[in-house]
Structure formats: C-alpha cells, structure tokens
Short mmCIF file of C-alpha atoms in Angstrom, two decimals:
data_model
loop_
_atom_site.label_atom_id
_atom_site.label_comp_id
_atom_site.label_asym_id
_atom_site.label_seq_id
_atom_site.Cartn_x
_atom_site.Cartn_y
_atom_site.Cartn_z
CA MET A 1 -24.83 -11.16 -11.69
CA SER A 2 -23.87 -8.63 -9.03
CA GLN A 3 -25.17 -5.10 -8.75
CA GLU A 4 -22.88 -2.11 -8.91
CA GLN A 5 -22.93 0.16 -5.87
CA ILE A 6 -22.28 3.90 -6.02
CA GLU A 7 -21.69 5.87 -2.83
CA LEU A 8 -21.79 9.65 -3.13
CA ILE A 9 -19.13 11.25 -0.93
CA THR A 10 -17.58 14.64 -0.27
CA ILE A 11 -13.99 15.53 -0.98
CA ASP A 12 -13.37 15.70 2.79
CA ALA A 13 -14.35 12.03 3.14
CA LEU A 14 -12.24 10.75 0.22
CA LEU A 15 -9.09 9.62 2.04
CA GLU A 16 -10.99 7.98 4.89
CA LYS A 17 -13.30 6.10 2.51
CA VAL A 18 -10.40 4.97 0.30
CA ARG A 19 -8.41 3.83 3.36
CA THR A 20 -11.45 1.79 4.46
CA LYS A 21 -11.62 0.13 1.03
CA LYS A 22 -7.92 -0.76 1.26
CA ASP A 23 -8.33 -2.14 4.79
CA GLN A 24 -11.22 -4.30 3.56
CA GLY A 25 -8.90 -5.80 0.93
CA CYS A 26 -10.42 -4.05 -2.08
CA ARG A 27 -8.51 -3.65 -5.32
CA LEU A 28 -8.54 -0.23 -7.04
CA VAL A 29 -9.98 -0.88 -10.49
CA GLN A 30 -10.02 2.61 -11.97
CA ILE A 31 -10.55 6.31 -11.41
CA SER A 32 -12.60 8.11 -14.02
CA ALA A 33 -13.30 11.78 -14.56
CA THR A 34 -16.20 13.32 -16.44
CA GLN A 35 -16.55 16.98 -17.35
CA LEU A 36 -20.11 18.13 -16.58
CA PRO A 37 -21.53 21.66 -16.74
CA GLY A 38 -19.82 23.59 -13.95
CA GLN A 39 -18.20 20.55 -12.34
CA ILE A 40 -15.97 17.52 -12.72
CA GLU A 41 -17.31 14.21 -11.51
CA LEU A 42 -14.81 11.62 -10.26
CA THR A 43 -15.61 7.95 -9.74
CA TYR A 44 -13.24 5.64 -7.86
CA SER A 45 -14.06 1.98 -8.57
CA PHE A 46 -13.05 -0.92 -6.31
CA ASP A 47 -13.42 -4.69 -6.54
CA LEU A 48 -13.65 -7.25 -3.77
CA ASN A 49 -14.65 -10.83 -4.55
CA SER A 50 -16.08 -9.80 -7.94
CA GLN A 51 -18.28 -7.13 -6.31
CA LEU A 52 -17.79 -3.68 -7.80
CA THR A 53 -18.29 -0.64 -5.56
CA ASN A 54 -17.76 3.01 -6.43
CA LEU A 55 -17.07 6.21 -4.58
CA ARG A 56 -18.27 9.28 -6.48
CA LEU A 57 -17.61 12.93 -5.78
CA SER A 58 -17.99 16.22 -7.60
CA LEU A 59 -15.44 19.00 -7.88
CA PRO A 60 -16.11 22.59 -8.92
CA GLY A 61 -15.33 23.31 -12.56
CA GLU A 62 -13.15 26.29 -11.60
CA GLU A 63 -9.82 25.51 -9.93
CA PRO A 64 -10.67 21.91 -8.99
CA HIS A 65 -8.42 20.18 -6.46
CA LEU A 66 -8.36 16.99 -4.42
CA PRO A 67 -5.98 14.99 -2.22
CA SER A 68 -3.89 12.21 -3.73
CA ILE A 69 -4.72 8.64 -2.74
CA SER A 70 -1.30 7.40 -3.91
CA SER A 71 -0.14 6.89 -0.32
CA ILE A 72 -2.93 4.29 -0.05
CA TYR A 73 -2.94 2.86 -3.60
CA LEU A 74 0.37 3.61 -5.33
CA CYS A 75 -1.06 2.71 -8.73
CA SER A 76 -3.41 5.70 -8.50
CA ILE A 77 -0.59 8.03 -9.59
CA LEU A 78 -1.21 7.05 -13.20
CA TYR A 79 -4.90 7.98 -12.96
CA GLU A 80 -4.18 11.15 -10.98
CA ASN A 81 -1.59 12.33 -13.49
CA GLU A 82 -4.06 11.82 -16.36
CA ILE A 83 -6.84 13.61 -14.47
CA HIS A 84 -4.45 16.49 -13.87
CA ASP A 85 -3.28 16.62 -17.49
CA LEU A 86 -6.70 16.19 -19.13
CA PHE A 87 -9.01 18.01 -16.71
CA GLY A 88 -6.70 20.46 -14.90
CA VAL A 89 -7.47 19.01 -11.47
CA GLN A 90 -4.78 19.95 -8.97
CA VAL A 91 -3.93 16.82 -6.98
CA ALA A 92 -2.24 17.58 -3.65
CA ASP A 93 0.93 15.57 -3.04
CA ARG A 94 0.64 14.09 -6.53
CA LYS A 95 3.64 12.03 -7.53
CA SER A 96 5.02 12.50 -11.00
CA THR A 97 6.11 9.79 -13.39
CA ARG A 98 8.58 9.75 -16.24
CA LEU A 99 10.37 7.18 -18.34
CA ASN A 100 14.08 6.78 -17.78
CA SER A 101 15.45 4.45 -20.46
CA SER A 102 12.95 1.61 -20.23
CA HIS A 103 12.02 2.14 -16.58
CA LEU A 104 9.13 4.03 -15.05
CA VAL A 105 10.44 6.48 -12.44
CA ILE A 106 8.08 7.70 -9.72
CA SER A 107 9.09 10.83 -7.84
#
C-alpha cells in the first residue's frame, strides 16, 4: 500500500507546481475545497503509477481568489466552477461551461 503525500504550497507557487505535475505525466484526480474558520483550504490531488500526491494551499475566507489551472489540465474547469459556485472563490481566467442541447460547451 502506498502512502499519500501532501505538499503545502502558496498560491504563488500553484501554477508552477501544477505544470511540474503535468510534465511528470501525472493525472489530475480531483480538487477539493474545505471551509475552515477564516480560510478555505484547497487540495489538488494527482496520480502517477498508483501513487497519490497532493498540493494543498489555503486562501483567506474573505474575497478568496486563485489562478485557473485549466490551461494545464482542461478538466479542472469543472472543479473550478464548483469551487466558485459553492465557496465564492474567484478563479482568474476561469472558463465557463453550459449545456447546449446534449453537448457541453466550454467558453
């Protein structure tokens, strides 16, 4: 059984760390958000060869914002949209999604 790794990062390091994960061949597994007193904690989980690693950062509870990673992992737009809708986090350059007939439209 493998151990889970959690790396604490700052918001300024997010894009660089995510780009490194992509370059290593990691798959984005999920992005989770947790409301804590005075802050929102985000965890980005990645898998490579059945080894789970996580990047974790904290955002202030008031007017939280972060950069979008959708230019690196397109699938992250679904997580980012939910984090925006449920936690009020402003995601810079966030793509929006909508259903058009039976197709998902990303804009």
